[in-house]
């Protein structure tokens, strides 16, 4: 059986309900209800040269997917980790790192930034206009059109990078989530096409069949499709093995 045939074997693992995990995670890692001080859990801040030609990153705790290849799974999946940070604290740290490294790009990574809506929006609002905020997201919560409209109306709207986690065939095995989450990701891409936000879609080709990739290319302009490189850390290999994905030859 070749790789393409193995990908087509389909997803038959028990998958979780993404809405339940999303709601539970939000209660664990966001304190968005505090009017002036929306808090979120973070585990580190850093500047890295190798992405986007240099970018400052706040690495967050908490995600609503469980991707087998997740490089940050040791923190993203464990909401008890990390420490609470207010918007003011985060913006101060990010801007200090940016100034020290002559950098004008900022992102939150290592988890799902959209889970804490008020915290995220307030951070973007507080950044000076010459900074670019890159919203790296799985996009599931952006199926809410009001969320996208709120991002569109910001003085300095973010650039959105949607990471489509796998094609339909392998989606549940890769992310652990039911196909509702996959459909939500596609729905967000469709909404973004009609928004004023700039965006692209990142995929790891190993987790898509050729036909699934062609489908995405038909949905968005090919220049918007980014092929991301899979980094197989030892713990990633172990998670792939546990999900029965070693037969993909990764
Ligand atoms: S969406 Fe991103 S942070 Fe969440 S589990 Fe998948 S790879 Fe990890």
Coordinates of N, CA and C and ligand atoms in Angstrom, one line a residue:
X1 N 0.9 -1.2 0.0 CA 0.0 0.0 0.0 C 0.9 1.3 0.0
X2 N 0.7 2.2 -1.0 CA 1.5 3.4 -1.0 C 1.0 4.4 0.0
X3 N 1.7 5.5 0.2 CA 1.4 6.5 1.2 C 0.0 7.1 0.9
X4 N -0.3 7.4 -0.4 CA -1.6 8.0 -0.7 C -2.7 7.0 -0.3
X5 N -2.5 5.7 -0.5 CA -3.6 4.8 -0.1 C -3.7 4.7 1.4
X6 N -2.6 4.8 2.1 CA -2.6 4.8 3.6 C -3.4 6.0 4.1
X7 N -3.2 7.2 3.4 CA -3.9 8.4 3.9 C -5.4 8.2 3.7
X8 N -5.7 7.5 2.6 CA -7.1 7.3 2.3 C -7.8 6.2 3.2
X9 N -7.1 5.6 4.1 CA -7.7 4.6 5.0 C -8.8 5.2 5.8
X10 N -8.7 6.4 6.1 CA -9.8 7.1 6.8 C -9.5 7.2 8.3
X11 N -10.3 8.0 9.0 CA -10.1 8.2 10.4 C -11.1 7.4 11.2
X12 N -10.6 6.5 12.0 CA -11.6 5.7 12.7 C -11.4 5.7 14.2
X13 N -10.6 6.7 14.7 CA -10.4 6.8 16.2 C -11.6 7.5 16.8
X14 N -11.7 7.3 18.1 CA -12.8 8.0 18.8 C -12.4 9.5 18.9
X15 N -13.2 10.4 18.5 CA -12.8 11.8 18.5 C -13.6 12.6 19.6
X16 N -13.0 13.7 20.0 CA -13.7 14.5 21.1 C -14.6 15.6 20.4
X17 N -15.5 16.1 21.2 CA -16.3 17.2 20.8 C -15.6 18.5 21.0
X18 N -15.3 19.2 19.9 CA -14.5 20.3 20.0 C -15.1 21.5 20.8
X19 N -16.4 21.6 20.7 CA -17.1 22.7 21.4 C -16.9 22.5 22.9
X20 N -17.0 21.3 23.4 CA -16.9 21.0 24.8 C -15.5 21.3 25.3
X21 N -14.5 20.9 24.5 CA -13.1 21.2 24.9 C -12.8 22.7 24.9
X22 N -13.4 23.3 23.8 CA -13.1 24.8 23.7 C -13.7 25.5 25.0
X23 N -14.9 25.2 25.3 CA -15.5 25.9 26.5 C -14.8 25.6 27.8
X24 N -14.4 24.3 27.9 CA -13.6 24.0 29.2 C -12.3 24.7 29.2
X25 N -11.6 24.7 28.1 CA -10.3 25.4 28.1 C -10.4 26.8 28.4
X26 N -11.4 27.5 27.8 CA -11.6 28.9 28.0 C -11.7 29.2 29.5
X27 N -12.4 28.4 30.2 CA -12.6 28.6 31.7 C -11.3 28.4 32.4
X28 N -10.4 27.6 31.8 CA -9.1 27.3 32.5 C -8.0 28.3 32.2
X29 N -8.0 29.0 31.0 CA -6.9 29.8 30.7 C -7.2 31.3 30.4
X30 N -8.5 31.6 30.5 CA -8.8 33.0 30.2 C -9.6 33.6 31.4
X31 N -9.3 34.9 31.7 CA -10.1 35.6 32.7 C -10.5 36.9 31.9
X32 N -11.4 36.7 30.9 CA -11.8 37.8 30.0 C -12.9 38.6 30.6
X33 N -13.5 38.2 31.8 CA -14.6 38.9 32.3 C -14.2 40.1 33.1
X34 N -12.9 40.2 33.5 CA -12.5 41.4 34.3 C -12.4 42.6 33.3
X35 N -13.2 43.5 33.5 CA -13.4 44.6 32.5 C -12.1 45.2 32.0
X36 N -11.3 45.6 32.9 CA -10.1 46.3 32.4 C -8.9 45.5 32.3
X37 N -8.9 44.3 32.9 CA -7.7 43.5 33.0 C -7.9 42.1 32.5
X38 N -8.3 41.9 31.2 CA -8.4 40.5 30.7 C -7.1 39.8 30.8
X39 N -7.1 38.7 31.5 CA -5.9 37.9 31.8 C -5.9 36.6 30.9
X40 N -4.7 36.2 30.7 CA -4.5 34.9 30.0 C -3.2 34.2 30.5
X41 N -3.2 32.9 30.3 CA -2.0 32.2 30.8 C -0.9 32.1 29.7
X42 N 0.3 32.4 30.0 CA 1.5 32.3 29.2 C 2.5 31.5 29.8
X43 N 3.4 30.9 28.9 CA 4.6 30.2 29.6 C 5.9 30.8 29.2
X44 N 6.0 31.7 28.2 CA 7.3 32.4 28.0 C 7.1 33.5 26.9
X45 N 8.1 34.3 26.8 CA 8.2 35.3 25.7 C 9.5 35.2 25.1
X46 N 9.6 35.5 23.8 CA 10.9 35.3 23.1 C 10.9 36.1 21.8
X47 N 12.1 36.3 21.3 CA 12.3 36.9 20.0 C 13.0 35.7 19.2
X48 N 12.5 35.5 18.0 CA 13.2 34.5 17.1 C 13.4 35.0 15.7
X49 N 14.6 34.8 15.3 CA 15.0 35.3 13.9 C 14.4 34.4 12.8
X50 N 14.2 33.1 13.1 CA 14.0 32.2 12.0 C 12.6 32.2 11.4
X51 N 11.6 32.9 12.1 CA 10.3 33.0 11.5 C 10.0 34.4 11.1
X52 N 9.3 34.6 9.9 CA 8.8 35.9 9.4 C 10.0 36.9 9.3
X53 N 11.2 36.4 9.2 CA 12.3 37.4 9.1 C 12.6 38.0 10.4
X54 N 12.1 37.5 11.5 CA 12.3 38.0 12.9 C 10.9 38.4 13.5
X55 N 10.6 37.8 14.6 CA 9.3 38.1 15.2 C 9.4 37.9 16.7
X56 N 8.6 38.8 17.4 CA 8.5 38.6 18.9 C 7.3 37.8 19.2
X57 N 7.4 36.8 20.1 CA 6.3 35.9 20.4 C 6.0 35.8 21.8
X58 N 4.7 35.8 22.1 CA 4.2 35.4 23.5 C 3.7 34.0 23.3
X59 N 4.3 33.1 24.0 CA 3.9 31.7 24.0 C 2.8 31.4 25.0
X60 N 1.6 31.0 24.5 CA 0.4 30.9 25.4 C 0.2 29.5 25.7
X61 N -0.6 29.4 26.8 CA -1.1 28.0 27.2 C -2.5 27.8 26.8
X62 N -2.8 26.6 26.3 CA -4.2 26.3 26.1 C -4.6 26.2 24.6
X63 N -5.2 25.1 24.2 CA -5.7 25.0 22.8 C -6.9 24.1 22.8
X64 N -7.7 24.2 21.8 CA -8.9 23.4 21.6 C -8.8 22.3 20.6
X65 N -7.5 22.0 20.2 CA -7.3 20.8 19.4 C -6.2 20.0 20.1
X66 N -5.9 18.8 19.6 CA -4.8 18.0 20.1 C -4.0 17.4 19.0
X67 N -3.4 18.2 18.2 CA -2.7 17.7 17.0 C -1.6 16.8 17.3
X68 N -1.5 15.7 16.7 CA -0.4 14.7 17.0 C 0.9 15.3 16.8
X69 N 1.1 16.3 15.9 CA 2.4 16.8 15.6 C 2.7 18.1 16.3
X70 N 1.8 18.5 17.3 CA 2.0 19.7 18.0 C 3.3 19.9 18.7
X71 N 4.1 20.9 18.3 CA 5.4 21.1 18.9 C 5.3 21.6 20.4
X72 N 4.1 22.2 20.7 CA 4.0 22.8 22.0 C 3.0 22.0 22.9
X73 N 2.8 20.7 22.6 CA 1.8 19.9 23.3 C 2.0 19.8 24.8
X74 N 3.3 20.0 25.2 CA 3.6 19.8 26.7 C 3.1 21.0 27.5
X75 N 2.7 22.1 26.8 CA 2.1 23.3 27.5 C 0.7 23.6 26.9
X76 N 0.6 23.4 25.6 CA -0.7 23.8 25.0 C -1.9 22.9 25.5
X77 N -1.6 21.7 25.9 CA -2.6 20.8 26.4 C -2.8 20.8 27.9
X78 N -2.0 21.5 28.6 CA -2.0 21.5 30.1 C -2.3 22.9 30.6
X79 N -3.6 23.2 30.8 CA -4.0 24.5 31.2 C -3.5 24.9 32.6
X80 N -3.1 23.9 33.4 CA -2.6 24.2 34.7 C -1.2 24.8 34.7
X81 N -0.5 24.7 33.5 CA 0.8 25.3 33.4 C 0.8 26.8 33.1
X82 N 2.0 27.4 33.2 CA 2.0 28.8 32.8 C 1.6 29.8 33.9
X83 N 1.6 31.1 33.7 CA 1.3 32.0 34.7 C 0.3 33.1 34.1
X84 N -0.5 33.7 34.9 CA -1.5 34.7 34.4 C -0.7 36.0 34.1
X85 N -1.1 36.5 33.0 CA -0.5 37.8 32.5 C -1.7 38.7 32.1
X86 N -1.6 40.0 32.5 CA -2.6 41.0 32.1 C -2.1 41.5 30.7
X87 N -3.0 42.2 30.0 CA -2.7 42.8 28.7 C -1.6 43.8 28.9
X88 N -1.6 44.7 29.9 CA -0.5 45.6 30.1 C 0.8 45.0 30.3
X89 N 0.8 43.9 31.1 CA 2.1 43.2 31.3 C 2.6 42.6 29.9
X90 N 1.7 42.0 29.2 CA 2.1 41.3 27.9 C 2.6 42.4 26.9
X91 N 1.8 43.4 26.8 CA 2.2 44.5 25.8 C 3.6 45.0 26.1
X92 N 3.8 45.3 27.4 CA 5.1 45.8 27.9 C 6.2 44.9 27.5
X93 N 6.1 43.6 27.8 CA 7.1 42.6 27.5 C 7.4 42.5 26.0
X94 N 6.3 42.4 25.2 CA 6.4 42.3 23.8 C 7.1 43.5 23.2
X95 N 6.7 44.7 23.6 CA 7.3 45.9 23.0 C 8.8 46.0 23.4
X96 N 9.1 45.6 24.7 CA 10.5 45.7 25.1 C 11.4 44.8 24.2
X97 N 10.8 43.5 24.0 CA 11.6 42.6 23.2 C 11.7 43.1 21.7
X98 N 10.6 43.7 21.2 CA 10.6 44.2 19.9 C 11.6 45.3 19.7
X99 N 11.6 46.3 20.7 CA 12.6 47.4 20.6 C 14.0 46.9 20.7
X100 N 14.3 46.0 21.6 CA 15.6 45.5 21.8 C 16.1 44.7 20.5
X101 N 15.2 44.2 19.7 CA 15.7 43.4 18.5 C 15.3 44.1 17.2
X102 N 14.9 45.4 17.3 CA 14.6 46.2 16.1 C 13.6 45.4 15.3
X103 N 12.5 45.0 15.9 CA 11.6 44.1 15.2 C 10.2 44.8 15.3
X104 N 9.4 44.6 14.2 CA 8.1 45.2 14.2 C 7.0 44.2 14.0
X105 N 7.3 42.9 14.2 CA 6.3 41.9 14.0 C 6.1 41.2 15.4
X106 N 4.8 40.9 15.7 CA 4.4 40.3 16.9 C 3.4 39.2 16.7
X107 N 3.4 38.2 17.5 CA 2.4 37.1 17.4 C 2.3 36.5 18.8
X108 N 1.2 35.8 19.0 CA 1.0 34.8 20.1 C 1.1 33.5 19.5
X109 N 1.7 32.5 20.1 CA 1.9 31.2 19.5 C 1.9 30.1 20.6
X110 N 2.1 28.9 20.2 CA 2.2 27.8 21.1 C 0.8 27.3 21.7
X111 N -0.2 27.9 21.3 CA -1.6 27.6 21.7 C -2.6 28.3 20.8
X112 N -3.8 28.4 21.2 CA -4.8 29.0 20.3 C -5.1 30.4 20.8
X113 N -4.7 31.5 20.2 CA -4.9 32.9 20.7 C -6.3 33.3 20.7
X114 N -7.2 32.8 19.8 CA -8.5 33.3 19.8 C -9.4 32.8 21.0
X115 N -8.9 31.9 21.8 CA -9.7 31.4 22.9 C -10.1 32.5 23.9
X116 N -9.1 33.5 24.1 CA -9.4 34.6 25.0 C -9.6 35.8 24.2
X117 N -10.8 36.0 23.7 CA -11.2 37.0 22.7 C -10.8 38.5 23.2
X118 N -11.3 38.8 24.4 CA -11.1 40.2 24.9 C -9.6 40.5 25.1
X119 N -8.9 39.5 25.7 CA -7.5 39.6 25.9 C -6.7 39.9 24.6
X120 N -7.1 39.1 23.6 CA -6.4 39.2 22.3 C -6.7 40.5 21.6
X121 N -8.0 40.9 21.6 CA -8.3 42.1 20.9 C -7.7 43.3 21.6
X122 N -7.6 43.3 22.9 CA -7.1 44.4 23.6 C -5.6 44.5 23.4
X123 N -4.9 43.4 23.3 CA -3.5 43.4 23.0 C -3.2 44.1 21.6
X124 N -4.0 43.7 20.6 CA -3.8 44.2 19.3 C -4.1 45.7 19.3
X125 N -5.1 46.1 20.0 CA -5.5 47.5 20.1 C -4.4 48.4 20.7
X126 N -3.6 47.8 21.6 CA -2.6 48.6 22.4 C -1.3 48.6 21.7
X127 N -1.1 47.9 20.6 CA 0.2 48.0 19.9 C 0.2 49.2 19.0
X128 N 1.3 49.9 19.0 CA 1.5 51.1 18.1 C 1.3 50.6 16.6
X129 N 0.8 51.6 15.8 CA 0.3 51.2 14.5 C 1.4 50.7 13.6
X130 N 2.7 51.0 13.8 CA 3.7 50.5 12.9 C 4.0 49.0 13.2
X131 N 3.4 48.4 14.2 CA 3.6 47.0 14.4 C 2.6 46.1 13.6
X132 N 3.1 45.0 13.1 CA 2.2 44.0 12.5 C 1.9 42.9 13.4
X133 N 0.7 42.6 13.7 CA 0.3 41.5 14.5 C -0.1 40.3 13.6
X134 N 0.6 39.2 13.8 CA 0.2 38.0 13.0 C -0.6 37.1 13.8
X135 N -1.9 36.9 13.4 CA -2.8 36.1 14.2 C -2.7 34.6 13.6
X136 N -1.8 33.8 14.3 CA -1.7 32.4 13.9 C -2.8 31.7 14.6
X137 N -3.7 31.0 13.9 CA -4.9 30.4 14.5 C -5.3 29.2 13.8
X138 N -6.0 28.3 14.5 CA -6.7 27.2 13.8 C -8.1 27.8 13.2
X139 N -8.5 28.9 13.6 CA -9.6 29.6 13.0 C -11.0 29.1 13.5
X140 N -11.0 28.1 14.3 CA -12.3 27.5 14.6 C -13.3 28.5 15.2
X141 N -12.8 29.4 16.1 CA -13.7 30.3 16.8 C -14.1 31.5 15.8
X142 N -13.3 31.6 14.7 CA -13.6 32.7 13.8 C -14.8 32.4 12.9
X143 N -15.4 31.3 13.1 CA -16.7 31.1 12.4 C -17.8 32.0 12.9
X144 N -17.5 32.6 14.0 CA -18.4 33.7 14.5 C -18.0 35.0 13.8
X145 N -19.0 35.4 12.9 CA -18.7 36.5 12.0 C -18.4 37.8 12.8
X146 N -19.1 37.9 14.0 CA -18.8 39.1 14.8 C -17.4 39.2 15.3
X147 N -16.8 38.1 15.5 CA -15.4 38.0 15.9 C -14.5 38.6 14.8
X148 N -14.8 38.2 13.5 CA -14.0 38.6 12.4 C -14.3 40.1 12.2
X149 N -15.5 40.5 12.3 CA -15.9 42.0 12.2 C -15.1 42.8 13.2
X150 N -15.0 42.3 14.4 CA -14.3 43.0 15.5 C -12.8 43.2 15.1
X151 N -12.2 42.2 14.5 CA -10.8 42.2 14.1 C -10.7 43.2 12.9
X152 N -11.7 43.2 12.0 CA -11.6 44.1 10.8 C -11.7 45.6 11.2
X153 N -12.4 45.9 12.3 CA -12.6 47.3 12.6 C -11.5 47.9 13.5
X154 N -10.5 47.0 13.8 CA -9.4 47.6 14.6 C -8.6 48.6 13.7
X155 N -8.0 49.6 14.3 CA -7.2 50.5 13.6 C -6.1 49.9 12.8
X156 N -5.5 48.9 13.4 CA -4.4 48.2 12.8 C -4.7 46.7 12.8
X157 N -5.5 46.2 11.9 CA -6.0 44.8 11.9 C -4.9 43.8 11.8
X158 N -5.0 42.6 12.3 CA -4.0 41.6 12.2 C -4.0 41.0 10.9
X159 N -2.8 40.4 10.5 CA -2.7 39.5 9.4 C -3.1 38.1 9.9
X160 N -4.0 37.4 9.3 CA -4.5 36.1 9.8 C -3.8 34.9 9.0
X161 N -3.2 34.0 9.8 CA -2.6 32.8 9.2 C -3.4 31.6 9.8
X162 N -4.2 31.1 8.9 CA -5.0 29.9 9.4 C -4.2 28.6 9.1
X163 N -4.1 27.9 10.1 CA -3.4 26.6 10.0 C -4.5 25.5 9.9
X164 N -4.6 25.0 8.7 CA -5.6 23.9 8.5 C -4.9 22.6 8.8
X165 N -5.4 21.9 9.9 CA -4.6 20.9 10.6 C -4.3 19.6 9.8
X166 N -5.3 19.2 9.0 CA -5.2 18.0 8.2 C -6.3 18.0 7.2
X167 N -6.3 17.1 6.2 CA -7.4 17.0 5.3 C -8.5 16.2 6.0
X168 N -9.6 16.2 5.4 CA -10.8 15.5 6.0 C -10.5 14.1 6.4
X169 N -9.8 13.4 5.5 CA -9.6 11.9 5.8 C -8.8 11.6 7.1
X170 N -7.8 12.4 7.3 CA -7.0 12.1 8.5 C -7.3 13.1 9.7
X171 N -8.2 14.0 9.5 CA -8.4 15.1 10.5 C -8.6 14.6 11.9
X172 N -9.5 13.6 12.1 CA -9.7 13.2 13.5 C -8.5 12.5 14.1
X173 N -7.8 11.7 13.3 CA -6.6 11.1 13.8 C -5.6 12.1 14.2
X174 N -5.4 13.1 13.4 CA -4.4 14.1 13.6 C -4.7 15.0 14.8
X175 N -6.0 15.5 14.8 CA -6.3 16.5 15.8 C -7.0 16.0 17.0
X176 N -7.5 14.8 16.9 CA -8.3 14.2 18.0 C -9.8 14.7 18.0
X177 N -10.1 15.7 17.1 CA -11.4 16.3 17.2 C -12.3 15.7 16.1
X178 N -13.6 15.8 16.3 CA -14.6 15.3 15.4 C -14.5 16.3 14.1
X179 N -15.2 15.8 13.1 CA -15.1 16.6 11.8 C -15.8 17.9 11.8
X180 N -16.6 18.1 12.9 CA -17.2 19.5 13.1 C -16.1 20.5 13.1
X181 N -15.0 20.2 13.7 CA -13.9 21.2 13.8 C -13.3 21.4 12.5
X182 N -13.2 20.4 11.7 CA -12.7 20.5 10.3 C -13.6 21.5 9.5
X183 N -14.9 21.2 9.6 CA -15.9 22.0 8.8 C -15.8 23.5 9.3
X184 N -15.6 23.7 10.6 CA -15.5 25.0 11.1 C -14.2 25.7 10.5
X185 N -13.1 25.0 10.4 CA -11.9 25.6 9.9 C -12.2 26.1 8.4
X186 N -12.8 25.2 7.6 CA -13.1 25.5 6.2 C -14.1 26.7 6.2
X187 N -15.1 26.7 7.1 CA -16.0 27.8 7.1 C -15.3 29.1 7.3
X188 N -14.4 29.1 8.3 CA -13.7 30.4 8.5 C -12.9 30.9 7.3
X189 N -12.3 29.9 6.6 CA -11.5 30.3 5.4 C -12.5 31.0 4.4
X190 N -13.7 30.4 4.3 CA -14.7 31.0 3.4 C -15.1 32.4 3.8
X191 N -15.3 32.6 5.1 CA -15.7 33.9 5.7 C -14.5 34.9 5.4
X192 N -13.3 34.5 5.6 CA -12.2 35.4 5.5 C -12.0 35.9 4.0
X193 N -12.4 35.0 3.1 CA -12.3 35.4 1.7 C -13.2 36.6 1.4
X194 N -14.3 36.8 2.2 CA -15.2 37.9 2.0 C -14.9 39.0 3.0
X195 N -13.9 38.9 3.7 CA -13.6 40.0 4.7 C -12.5 40.9 4.2
X196 N -12.2 41.9 4.9 CA -11.1 42.8 4.5 C -9.8 42.4 5.1
X197 N -9.8 41.4 5.9 CA -8.5 40.9 6.5 C -7.6 40.2 5.5
X198 N -6.3 40.5 5.6 CA -5.4 39.7 4.8 C -5.1 38.4 5.5
X199 N -5.0 37.3 4.7 CA -4.8 36.0 5.3 C -4.1 35.0 4.4
X200 N -3.6 34.0 4.9 CA -3.2 32.8 4.2 C -3.5 31.6 4.9
X201 N -3.4 30.4 4.2 CA -3.7 29.1 4.8 C -2.5 28.3 4.8
X202 N -2.1 27.8 5.9 CA -0.9 26.9 6.0 C -1.3 25.5 6.2
X203 N -0.6 24.6 5.5 CA -0.9 23.1 5.6 C 0.4 22.4 5.7
X204 N 0.3 21.2 6.3 CA 1.4 20.3 6.3 C 1.0 19.2 5.3
X205 N 1.6 19.2 4.1 CA 1.1 18.3 3.0 C 1.0 16.9 3.3
X206 N 1.9 16.4 4.3 CA 1.9 15.0 4.6 C 0.5 14.5 5.1
X207 N -0.3 15.4 5.6 CA -1.6 15.0 6.2 C -2.8 15.3 5.3
X208 N -2.5 15.5 4.0 CA -3.6 15.7 3.1 C -3.4 14.8 1.9
X209 N -4.4 14.3 1.3 CA -4.3 13.6 0.1 C -4.1 14.6 -1.1
X210 N -3.7 14.1 -2.2 CA -3.4 15.1 -3.3 C -4.7 15.8 -3.7
X211 N -5.8 15.0 -3.7 CA -7.1 15.6 -4.1 C -7.5 16.7 -3.0
X212 N -7.3 16.4 -1.8 CA -7.6 17.4 -0.7 C -6.8 18.7 -0.9
X213 N -5.6 18.6 -1.3 CA -4.8 19.8 -1.6 C -5.4 20.5 -2.8
X214 N -5.7 19.8 -3.8 CA -6.3 20.4 -5.0 C -7.6 21.2 -4.6
X215 N -8.4 20.6 -3.7 CA -9.6 21.2 -3.3 C -9.3 22.6 -2.6
X216 N -8.3 22.6 -1.7 CA -8.0 23.8 -1.0 C -7.5 24.9 -2.1
X217 N -6.8 24.4 -3.0 CA -6.3 25.3 -4.0 C -7.4 25.9 -4.9
X218 N -8.5 25.2 -5.0 CA -9.6 25.7 -5.7 C -10.4 26.7 -4.8
X219 N -10.3 26.5 -3.5 CA -11.0 27.4 -2.6 C -10.3 28.7 -2.4
X220 N -9.0 28.7 -2.4 CA -8.3 30.0 -2.2 C -7.3 30.2 -3.3
X221 N -6.9 31.4 -3.5 CA -5.8 31.6 -4.6 C -4.6 30.8 -4.2
X222 N -4.0 30.1 -5.1 CA -2.8 29.3 -4.8 C -1.7 30.1 -4.1
X223 N -1.6 31.4 -4.3 CA -0.5 32.2 -3.6 C -0.8 32.3 -2.1
X224 N -2.1 32.0 -1.8 CA -2.4 32.0 -0.3 C -2.1 30.7 0.4
X225 N -1.7 29.7 -0.3 CA -1.4 28.4 0.3 C 0.0 28.3 0.7
X226 N 0.3 28.1 2.0 CA 1.7 27.9 2.4 C 1.9 26.5 2.9
X227 N 2.9 25.9 2.4 CA 3.2 24.5 2.8 C 4.2 24.6 3.9
X228 N 3.7 24.1 5.1 CA 4.5 24.2 6.3 C 5.4 22.9 6.4
X229 N 6.6 23.1 7.0 CA 7.4 21.9 7.1 C 7.1 21.2 8.5
X230 N 7.0 19.9 8.4 CA 6.7 19.1 9.6 C 8.1 18.9 10.4
X231 N 8.1 19.2 11.6 CA 9.3 18.9 12.4 C 8.9 17.8 13.4
X232 N 9.6 16.6 13.2 CA 9.3 15.4 14.0 C 10.2 15.3 15.2
X233 N 9.8 16.0 16.3 CA 10.5 15.8 17.5 C 10.2 14.4 18.0
X234 N 11.1 13.9 18.9 CA 10.9 12.5 19.4 C 9.5 12.4 20.1
X235 N 9.0 13.4 20.8 CA 7.7 13.3 21.4 C 6.6 13.3 20.4
X236 N 6.8 14.0 19.3 CA 5.9 14.0 18.2 C 5.8 12.6 17.5
X237 N 6.9 12.0 17.3 CA 6.9 10.7 16.7 C 6.1 9.7 17.6
X238 N 6.3 9.9 19.0 CA 5.6 9.0 19.9 C 4.1 9.2 19.8
X239 N 3.6 10.5 19.7 CA 2.2 10.8 19.6 C 1.7 10.2 18.3
X240 N 2.4 10.4 17.2 CA 2.0 9.9 15.9 C 1.8 8.3 16.0
X241 N 2.8 7.7 16.7 CA 2.7 6.2 16.9 C 1.5 5.8 17.7
X242 N 1.2 6.6 18.8 CA 0.0 6.2 19.6 C -1.3 6.4 18.8
X243 N -1.3 7.3 17.8 CA -2.5 7.5 17.0 C -2.5 6.6 15.8
X244 N -1.6 5.7 15.7 CA -1.6 4.7 14.6 C -1.2 5.4 13.3
X245 N -0.4 6.4 13.3 CA 0.0 7.2 12.1 C 1.4 6.9 11.6
X246 N 2.1 5.9 12.3 CA 3.4 5.7 11.8 C 3.5 5.1 10.4
X247 N 2.3 4.5 10.0 CA 2.3 3.9 8.7 C 2.4 4.9 7.5
X248 N 2.2 6.2 7.9 CA 2.4 7.2 6.9 C 3.8 7.4 6.5
X249 N 4.7 6.8 7.2 CA 6.2 6.9 6.9 C 6.8 8.2 7.2
X250 N 6.3 8.9 8.3 CA 6.8 10.2 8.6 C 8.0 10.0 9.6
Ligands
LIG1 S1 -3.9 23.8 16.9 FE1 -1.7 24.3 17.2 S2 -1.4 24.6 19.4 FE2 -3.3 23.5 19.1 S3 -2.8 21.3 19.3 FE3 -2.8 21.9 17.1 S4 -0.6 22.4 16.7 FE4 -0.9 22.4 18.9

